[in-house]
């Protein structure tokens, strides 16, 4: 379109139409930019959720493997306790047990320290004994090791706990 032969009013009208078209194009562009930003944010959130799921699945798989391997460690310890002399085989089994624990420990498995005082959050009393030399709720012996993976208790430590002499036992 040639603007040379147009009157001033026609030029002003044409200018208004162009400004209106320009404004509509800007609005359209903004709409698409906002849509693109929304899709990008949705995709980032999706990736974040997928990463969290992956981490959770990996952690759960490690936890389940650790639970299974605790039994293997128990059996290795039983084998070592049953051996009555220090032989090369006993030393080898001990090395395997230590290596297994170190590997599991590097993945987050920890032995629950028994300590001196009974803590029902990490200990399971499997037996109580009257004992005059120790305060009540003092751990006298560890029967079976306990393990935690991160903050989760996989198996509480099974312990023998002191009780006051002459105290009536609650059989429930």
XYZ file of N, CA and C in Angstrom:
516
model
N 0.836 -1.166 0.000
C 0.000 0.000 0.000
C 0.891 1.243 0.000
N 0.530 2.160 -0.830
C 1.266 3.411 -0.952
C 0.580 4.459 -0.095
N 1.355 5.125 0.699
C 0.804 6.114 1.630
C 0.984 7.552 1.110
N 1.583 7.708 -0.048
C 1.903 9.043 -0.555
C 0.667 9.850 -0.942
N -0.352 9.220 -1.445
C -1.525 9.940 -1.928
C -2.638 10.010 -0.880
N -2.368 9.640 0.350
C -3.397 9.630 1.383
C -3.429 10.963 2.120
N -4.620 11.288 2.579
C -4.768 12.517 3.356
C -4.252 12.276 4.773
N -4.150 13.352 5.488
C -3.662 13.272 6.866
C -4.569 12.364 7.705
N -5.903 12.499 7.570
C -6.817 11.669 8.338
C -6.665 10.200 7.978
N -6.477 9.943 6.689
C -6.307 8.553 6.248
C -4.993 7.983 6.802
N -3.958 8.804 6.820
C -2.677 8.352 7.378
C -2.803 8.072 8.868
N -3.508 8.962 9.571
C -3.699 8.747 11.002
C -4.517 7.480 11.250
N -5.538 7.249 10.423
C -6.361 6.037 10.546
C -5.499 4.786 10.276
N -4.687 4.844 9.258
C -3.804 3.716 8.920
C -2.817 3.475 10.061
N -2.307 4.549 10.661
C -1.374 4.442 11.779
C -2.049 3.784 12.984
N -3.297 4.176 13.267
C -4.040 3.577 14.375
C -4.256 2.083 14.142
N -4.577 1.713 12.903
C -4.786 0.299 12.578
C -3.487 -0.492 12.783
N -2.386 0.102 12.358
C -1.079 -0.565 12.512
C -0.712 -0.703 13.990
N -0.971 0.352 14.765
C -0.689 0.288 16.197
C -1.558 -0.769 16.872
N -2.811 -0.885 16.435
C -3.715 -1.893 16.990
C -3.220 -3.302 16.621
N -2.819 -3.483 15.372
C -2.285 -4.788 14.938
C -1.018 -5.123 15.724
N -0.170 -4.097 15.901
C 1.065 -4.302 16.658
C 0.757 -4.719 18.092
N -0.213 -4.063 18.701
C -0.612 -4.402 20.079
C -1.150 -5.833 20.143
N -1.968 -6.215 19.164
C -2.501 -7.580 19.118
C -1.370 -8.595 18.959
N -0.393 -8.274 18.120
C 0.757 -9.167 17.919
C 1.581 -9.294 19.203
N 1.755 -8.159 19.921
C 2.471 -8.196 21.200
C 1.725 -9.073 22.200
N 0.395 -8.912 22.259
C -0.412 -9.737 23.172
C -0.302 -11.213 22.816
N -0.342 -11.498 21.519
C -0.221 -12.890 21.050
C 1.163 -13.459 21.432
N 2.199 -12.648 21.217
C 3.549 -13.075 21.571
C 3.666 -13.328 23.079
N 3.124 -12.427 23.896
C 3.140 -12.600 25.351
C 2.426 -13.876 25.764
N 1.290 -14.130 25.111
C 0.527 -15.342 25.410
C 1.385 -16.583 25.145
N 2.072 -16.604 24.005
C 2.917 -17.757 23.679
C 4.147 -17.854 24.592
N 4.714 -16.698 24.948
C 5.848 -16.712 25.882
C 5.417 -17.262 27.240
N 4.272 -16.819 27.730
C 3.755 -17.316 29.014
C 3.460 -18.809 28.947
N 2.893 -19.241 27.826
C 2.616 -20.663 27.642
C 3.921 -21.468 27.630
N 4.930 -20.936 26.943
C 6.233 -21.609 26.906
C 6.846 -21.670 28.306
N 6.757 -20.584 29.071
C 7.286 -20.563 30.438
C 6.546 -21.570 31.317
N 5.222 -21.646 31.145
C 4.419 -22.579 31.931
C 4.832 -24.023 31.615
N 4.984 -24.328 30.327
C 5.390 -25.692 29.941
C 6.800 -26.014 30.433
N 7.672 -25.019 30.388
C 9.037 -25.236 30.892
C 9.009 -25.516 32.392
N 8.219 -24.747 33.135
C 8.099 -24.956 34.585
C 7.479 -26.330 34.880
N 6.443 -26.685 34.106
C 5.826 -28.010 34.282
C 6.844 -29.113 34.038
N 7.655 -28.947 33.002
C 8.666 -29.953 32.689
C 9.720 -30.039 33.787
N 10.145 -28.885 34.308
C 11.127 -28.879 35.402
C 10.559 -29.574 36.641
N 9.288 -29.298 36.945
C 8.639 -29.967 38.086
C 8.545 -31.468 37.854
N 8.227 -31.861 36.632
C 8.155 -33.280 36.289
C 9.523 -33.940 36.482
N 10.574 -33.289 35.992
C 11.924 -33.841 36.152
C 12.292 -33.968 37.627
N 11.940 -32.953 38.424
C 12.244 -32.966 39.849
C 11.518 -34.128 40.545
N 10.238 -34.301 40.211
C 9.467 -35.400 40.801
C 10.038 -36.752 40.387
N 10.448 -36.870 39.129
C 11.036 -38.124 38.662
C 12.348 -38.407 39.398
N 13.157 -37.382 39.606
C 14.407 -37.553 40.348
C 14.132 -37.981 41.790
N 13.118 -37.361 42.408
C 12.753 -37.740 43.779
C 12.276 -39.195 43.835
N 11.450 -39.587 42.864
C 10.983 -40.983 42.803
C 12.164 -41.937 42.638
N 13.062 -41.573 41.751
C 14.236 -42.418 41.497
C 15.052 -42.578 42.781
N 15.271 -41.469 43.490
C 16.017 -41.513 44.750
C 15.307 -42.397 45.769
N 13.975 -42.247 45.848
C 13.190 -43.047 46.787
C 13.270 -44.530 46.439
N 13.165 -44.844 45.147
C 13.245 -46.248 44.724
C 14.632 -46.824 45.010
N 15.664 -46.044 44.731
C 17.022 -46.513 45.002
C 17.222 -46.739 46.490
N 16.772 -45.804 47.290
C 16.912 -45.929 48.736
C 16.141 -47.148 49.244
N 14.944 -47.337 48.728
C 14.138 -48.485 49.149
C 14.804 -49.795 48.732
N 15.371 -49.831 47.538
C 16.057 -51.039 47.072
C 17.285 -51.329 47.939
N 18.044 -50.298 48.281
C 19.213 -50.476 49.148
C 18.790 -50.959 50.526
N 17.711 -50.381 51.042
C 17.202 -50.764 52.358
C 16.785 -52.236 52.364
N 16.075 -52.656 51.316
C 15.631 -54.048 51.232
C 16.820 -54.996 51.106
N 17.816 -54.608 50.320
C 19.016 -55.432 50.188
C 19.740 -55.526 51.524
N 19.846 -54.397 52.226
C 20.515 -54.399 53.535
C 19.777 -55.324 54.501
N 18.433 -55.269 54.495
C 17.664 -56.152 55.381
C 17.966 -57.626 55.079
N 18.045 -57.965 53.799
C 18.349 -59.350 53.417
C 19.764 -59.746 53.830
N 20.712 -58.826 53.676
C 22.108 -59.152 53.968
C 22.410 -59.163 55.465
N 21.538 -58.575 56.274
C 21.719 -58.649 57.732
C 21.694 -60.108 58.174
N 20.798 -60.878 57.587
C 20.721 -62.307 57.924
C 22.005 -63.024 57.543
N 22.594 -62.643 56.432
C 23.877 -63.239 56.011
C 24.952 -62.897 57.039
N 24.971 -61.657 57.491
C 25.960 -61.263 58.504
C 25.742 -62.037 59.800
N 24.474 -62.218 60.189
C 24.182 -63.016 61.382
C 24.738 -64.423 61.239
N 24.542 -65.033 60.078
C 25.032 -66.390 59.851
C 26.552 -66.454 59.864
N 27.207 -65.443 59.321
C 28.671 -65.405 59.380
C 29.145 -65.292 60.828
N 28.460 -64.476 61.630
C 28.830 -64.351 63.038
C 28.595 -65.659 63.791
N 27.499 -66.345 63.473
C 27.238 -67.647 64.108
C 28.336 -68.646 63.742
N 28.747 -68.630 62.494
C 29.814 -69.534 62.055
C 31.104 -69.232 62.808
N 31.400 -67.957 63.000
C 32.616 -67.583 63.728
C 32.519 -67.985 65.207
N 31.346 -67.864 65.793
C 31.172 -68.255 67.186
C 31.285 -69.777 67.348
N 30.854 -70.515 66.337
C 30.902 -71.975 66.415
C 32.320 -72.505 66.237
N 33.150 -71.733 65.563
C 34.541 -72.169 65.361
C 35.268 -72.090 66.700
N 35.939 -73.161 67.052
C 36.588 -73.177 68.362
C 38.084 -72.902 68.297
N 38.604 -72.680 67.133
C 40.023 -72.325 67.047
C 40.248 -71.332 65.915
N 41.330 -70.619 66.026
C 41.671 -69.583 65.051
C 42.437 -70.240 63.896
N 41.731 -70.485 62.812
C 42.353 -71.089 61.629
C 42.309 -70.086 60.488
N 42.937 -70.463 59.393
C 42.917 -69.596 58.211
C 41.487 -69.443 57.696
N 40.692 -70.504 57.795
C 39.300 -70.431 57.344
C 38.524 -69.445 58.225
N 38.712 -69.500 59.520
C 38.035 -68.588 60.446
C 38.445 -67.154 60.140
N 39.737 -66.945 59.906
C 40.202 -65.601 59.562
C 39.574 -65.122 58.252
N 39.465 -66.031 57.281
C 38.849 -65.682 55.999
C 37.384 -65.323 56.149
N 36.644 -66.119 56.940
C 35.227 -65.830 57.175
C 35.086 -64.479 57.883
N 35.971 -64.216 58.834
C 35.944 -62.935 59.542
C 36.208 -61.774 58.579
N 37.133 -61.955 57.654
C 37.427 -60.910 56.670
C 36.218 -60.662 55.760
N 35.547 -61.743 55.356
C 34.370 -61.606 54.505
C 33.268 -60.857 55.254
N 33.053 -61.219 56.518
C 32.038 -60.549 57.341
C 32.358 -59.064 57.468
N 33.627 -58.739 57.753
C 34.024 -57.335 57.891
C 33.849 -56.569 56.573
N 34.218 -57.203 55.471
C 34.083 -56.551 54.170
C 32.611 -56.328 53.829
N 31.769 -57.303 54.137
C 30.339 -57.157 53.899
C 29.791 -55.990 54.713
N 30.171 -55.907 55.988
C 29.683 -54.804 56.818
C 30.194 -53.455 56.293
N 31.452 -53.381 55.917
C 32.000 -52.119 55.413
C 31.267 -51.666 54.151
N 30.955 -52.618 53.283
C 30.223 -52.282 52.064
C 28.828 -51.768 52.402
N 28.140 -52.464 53.285
C 26.801 -52.033 53.685
C 26.851 -50.701 54.427
N 27.868 -50.519 55.256
C 28.024 -49.268 55.994
C 28.237 -48.097 55.040
N 28.989 -48.311 53.974
C 29.221 -47.231 53.006
C 27.934 -46.848 52.279
N 26.940 -47.733 52.296
C 25.646 -47.452 51.672
C 24.618 -46.952 52.683
N 25.010 -46.820 53.963
C 24.117 -46.218 54.943
C 23.673 -47.128 56.077
N 24.074 -48.401 56.084
C 23.684 -49.306 57.166
C 24.594 -49.081 58.366
N 23.985 -49.002 59.560
C 24.771 -48.822 60.784
C 24.325 -49.827 61.828
N 25.295 -50.282 62.625
C 24.971 -51.128 63.772
C 24.466 -50.212 64.878
N 23.381 -50.602 65.527
C 22.854 -49.816 66.654
C 23.713 -50.128 67.872
N 24.300 -49.084 68.428
C 25.112 -49.268 69.622
C 24.192 -49.606 70.797
N 24.578 -50.626 71.536
C 23.738 -51.077 72.634
C 23.772 -50.100 73.797
N 24.936 -49.588 74.127
C 25.038 -48.637 75.228
C 24.752 -49.287 76.567
N 24.389 -48.475 77.549
C 24.150 -48.995 78.892
C 22.681 -48.950 79.266
N 21.976 -47.921 78.840
C 20.569 -47.760 79.205
C 19.668 -48.294 78.097
N 18.609 -48.959 78.517
C 17.618 -49.487 77.592
C 16.844 -48.344 76.946
N 16.740 -48.371 75.626
C 15.991 -47.369 74.867
C 15.003 -48.126 73.973
N 13.717 -48.080 74.274
C 12.742 -48.866 73.510
C 12.639 -48.480 72.037
N 13.190 -47.334 71.670
C 13.158 -46.935 70.262
C 14.147 -47.725 69.428
N 15.243 -48.197 70.054
C 16.267 -48.921 69.293
C 16.594 -50.296 69.883
N 16.025 -50.605 71.043
C 16.283 -51.893 71.689
C 14.987 -52.675 71.866
N 15.131 -53.982 71.868
C 14.004 -54.856 72.154
C 14.434 -55.747 73.312
N 13.733 -55.645 74.440
C 14.068 -56.462 75.607
C 13.519 -57.869 75.370
N 14.411 -58.843 75.229
C 13.978 -60.222 75.017
C 14.006 -61.009 76.324
N 14.619 -60.390 77.352
C 14.707 -61.056 78.650
C 15.008 -60.002 79.707
N 14.496 -60.229 80.920
C 14.880 -59.376 82.043
C 15.457 -60.276 83.125
N 16.412 -59.741 83.865
C 17.035 -60.493 84.957
C 17.118 -59.601 86.173
N 16.850 -60.204 87.334
C 17.073 -59.466 88.574
C 18.569 -59.253 88.720
N 18.922 -58.064 89.099
C 20.349 -57.772 89.211
C 20.560 -56.692 90.255
N 21.330 -56.987 91.284
C 21.546 -56.028 92.366
C 22.622 -55.004 92.043
N 23.585 -55.364 91.193
C 24.704 -54.461 90.919
C 24.377 -53.387 89.890
N 23.321 -53.577 89.136
C 22.974 -52.620 88.078
C 21.613 -52.001 88.340
N 21.475 -50.760 87.900
C 20.196 -50.074 88.010
C 19.178 -50.743 87.074
N 17.890 -50.618 87.420
C 16.874 -51.132 86.506
C 16.988 -50.455 85.134
N 16.621 -51.174 84.104
C 16.666 -50.702 82.707
C 18.086 -50.569 82.177
N 19.053 -51.179 82.884
C 20.420 -51.214 82.380
C 20.562 -52.458 81.499
N 21.236 -52.295 80.376
C 21.436 -53.436 79.472
C 22.559 -54.296 80.029
N 22.251 -55.569 80.228
C 23.236 -56.514 80.755
C 23.957 -57.256 79.638
N 23.244 -57.508 78.542
C 23.821 -58.329 77.483
C 23.096 -58.045 76.171
N 23.836 -58.129 75.096
C 23.233 -58.012 73.762
C 23.102 -59.419 73.195
N 21.884 -59.806 72.859
C 21.630 -61.132 72.298
C 21.781 -61.134 70.774
N 21.345 -60.048 70.160
C 21.404 -59.954 68.697
C 21.572 -58.492 68.312
N 22.474 -58.224 67.390
C 22.749 -56.851 66.966
C 21.535 -56.239 66.291
N 21.424 -54.946 66.455
C 20.376 -54.184 65.783
C 21.001 -53.334 64.688
N 20.176 -52.999 63.695
C 20.678 -52.231 62.561
C 19.684 -51.143 62.188
N 20.249 -50.032 61.686
C 19.438 -48.948 61.153
C 19.984 -48.609 59.778
N 19.061 -48.150 58.944
C 19.432 -47.640 57.620
C 18.943 -46.207 57.568
N 19.876 -45.284 57.641
C 19.485 -43.876 57.748
C 18.785 -43.671 59.078
N 17.580 -43.173 59.034
C 16.802 -42.945 60.257
C 15.894 -44.129 60.589
N 15.764 -45.078 59.667
C 14.835 -46.192 59.857
C 15.519 -47.353 60.587
N 14.850 -47.863 61.609
C 15.338 -49.034 62.336
C 14.925 -50.266 61.538
N 15.925 -50.991 61.014
C 15.623 -52.215 60.276
C 15.356 -53.364 61.242
N 16.150 -53.377 62.313
C 15.952 -54.402 63.338
C 16.492 -53.846 64.643
N 15.653 -53.815 65.694
C 16.156 -53.314 66.977
C 17.158 -54.303 67.575
N 18.071 -53.804 68.378
C 19.019 -54.671 69.075
C 18.244 -55.439 70.137
N 18.437 -56.753 70.175
C 17.761 -57.581 71.177
C 18.679 -57.701 72.380
N 18.151 -57.322 73.552
C 18.995 -57.197 74.735
C 18.344 -57.825 75.967
N 19.215 -58.092 76.950
C 18.782 -58.538 78.273
C 18.874 -57.313 79.171
N 17.799 -57.048 79.924
C 17.708 -55.825 80.719
C 17.624 -56.180 82.200
N 18.318 -55.386 83.014
C 18.283 -55.581 84.472
C 16.970 -55.061 85.030
N 16.487 -55.760 86.049
C 15.307 -55.266 86.778
C 15.612 -55.351 88.261
N 14.836 -54.649 89.041
C 15.044 -54.623 90.488
C 14.816 -56.010 91.082
N 15.667 -56.438 92.024
C 15.437 -57.726 92.685
C 14.122 -57.705 93.451
N 13.390 -58.782 93.360
C 12.144 -58.921 94.107
C 10.969 -58.211 93.474
N 11.167 -57.495 92.380
C 10.059 -56.797 91.737
C 9.192 -57.813 91.008
N 7.862 -57.656 91.183
C 6.944 -58.573 90.510
C 6.962 -58.300 89.038
N 7.007 -59.376 88.255
C 7.059 -59.240 86.816
C 5.653 -59.118 86.228
N 5.555 -58.303 85.236
C 4.304 -58.166 84.494
C 4.349 -59.195 83.385
N 3.538 -60.202 83.477
C 3.581 -61.317 82.518
C 2.865 -61.001 81.206
N 2.251 -59.839 81.115
C 1.590 -59.515 79.863
C 2.631 -59.031 78.902
